[in-house]
Amino acid sequence: MNDRSEQLNSSSETLDNAAAFERSIFRIGRSFRRLLNTGDGGAGQISLTGFWELVTIRDTENCRPSDLAASMNLDLSTVSRQIKALESSGLLVREVDSKDGRVARLRLSPAGLAIVDEMILLRRERLAEALSGWDEHDTELLLSLLDRLGVDLESR
């Protein structure tokens, strides 16, 4: 086989592996999305995007709507609509910045914090159940490889 044929075969195998990996990631994502629809305590009232917005707001001190949009790589108009929906649901509170009245700051309401905590616990329990039959070496290997993939994806 010549060098060009080897490169094409290698490239094809890499794309096949990437496609298989992508399908696996989507399957995992679907499993987590189902948790949002079946969780107790009202978690079914928020979308996946809404959940991640709540998590981001919880983890970002003094979060402004523009910070949220930038963090999630979404348009401010998209985030603003979701913020209104989360406010209407009683999960999010928008406050005027005490230093600059033109700036809004976002924080979770007690109900929003409870839903985030509930969903994170459900996700972790689901993962723990799935990994319960794995040996420690395989679990550590998976974590290491996923960390490596995350770094590689972020660097591109």
Coordinates of N, CA and C in Angstrom, one line a residue, residues 11 15 20 30 34-35 39 42 47 56 60 65 70 74 81 86 103 114 118 120 126 130 137 150 155:
S11 N -7.2 8.0 8.0 CA -8.2 9.1 8.1 C -9.6 8.5 8.2
L15 N -12.2 8.8 11.4 CA -13.6 9.4 11.3 C -14.6 8.3 11.7
A20 N -18.4 6.8 16.0 CA -18.9 5.9 17.0 C -18.8 6.6 18.4
R30 N -28.7 11.8 26.0 CA -30.1 11.5 26.1 C -30.5 10.9 27.5
R34 N -33.2 12.7 29.9 CA -34.4 12.0 30.5 C -34.6 12.3 32.0
L35 N -33.5 12.5 32.7 CA -33.5 12.8 34.1 C -34.3 14.1 34.3
G39 N -37.4 13.8 36.8 CA -37.0 14.2 38.1 C -38.2 14.6 39.0
G42 N -40.3 19.1 40.5 CA -40.5 20.1 39.5 C -39.4 20.3 38.5
S47 N -35.8 23.3 30.7 CA -35.2 22.6 29.6 C -33.8 22.3 30.0
T56 N -24.6 27.4 35.5 CA -23.6 28.4 35.3 C -23.8 29.6 36.2
T60 N -21.1 31.0 38.9 CA -20.5 32.3 38.5 C -20.9 33.4 39.5
P65 N -26.4 38.9 32.7 CA -26.9 38.1 31.5 C -25.8 38.0 30.4
A70 N -22.0 34.7 27.2 CA -20.7 34.5 26.7 C -20.2 33.1 27.2
L74 N -23.9 31.6 23.6 CA -25.2 31.9 23.0 C -25.4 33.3 22.8
R81 N -34.4 35.5 26.8 CA -35.7 34.8 26.8 C -35.7 33.7 27.9
L86 N -37.1 31.4 33.3 CA -36.6 30.9 34.6 C -37.1 31.8 35.8
V103 N -27.0 47.7 35.5 CA -26.5 46.3 35.4 C -27.4 45.4 36.2
A114 N -32.4 24.4 44.7 CA -32.9 23.0 45.0 C -33.0 22.1 43.8
E118 N -30.8 18.9 43.1 CA -31.5 17.6 42.9 C -31.0 16.9 41.6
I120 N -28.2 17.4 39.8 CA -26.8 17.0 39.9 C -26.7 15.7 40.7
R126 N -27.0 8.3 38.9 CA -27.1 7.5 37.6 C -25.7 7.0 37.2
A130 N -24.2 3.2 37.0 CA -23.7 2.6 35.7 C -22.2 2.1 35.9
H137 N -9.6 0.3 38.0 CA -8.7 0.7 36.9 C -9.4 1.2 35.7
G150 N -11.2 16.2 26.6 CA -11.7 17.6 26.8 C -10.6 18.6 26.6
S155 N -8.5 22.8 22.9 CA -7.3 23.4 22.4 C -7.5 23.6 20.8

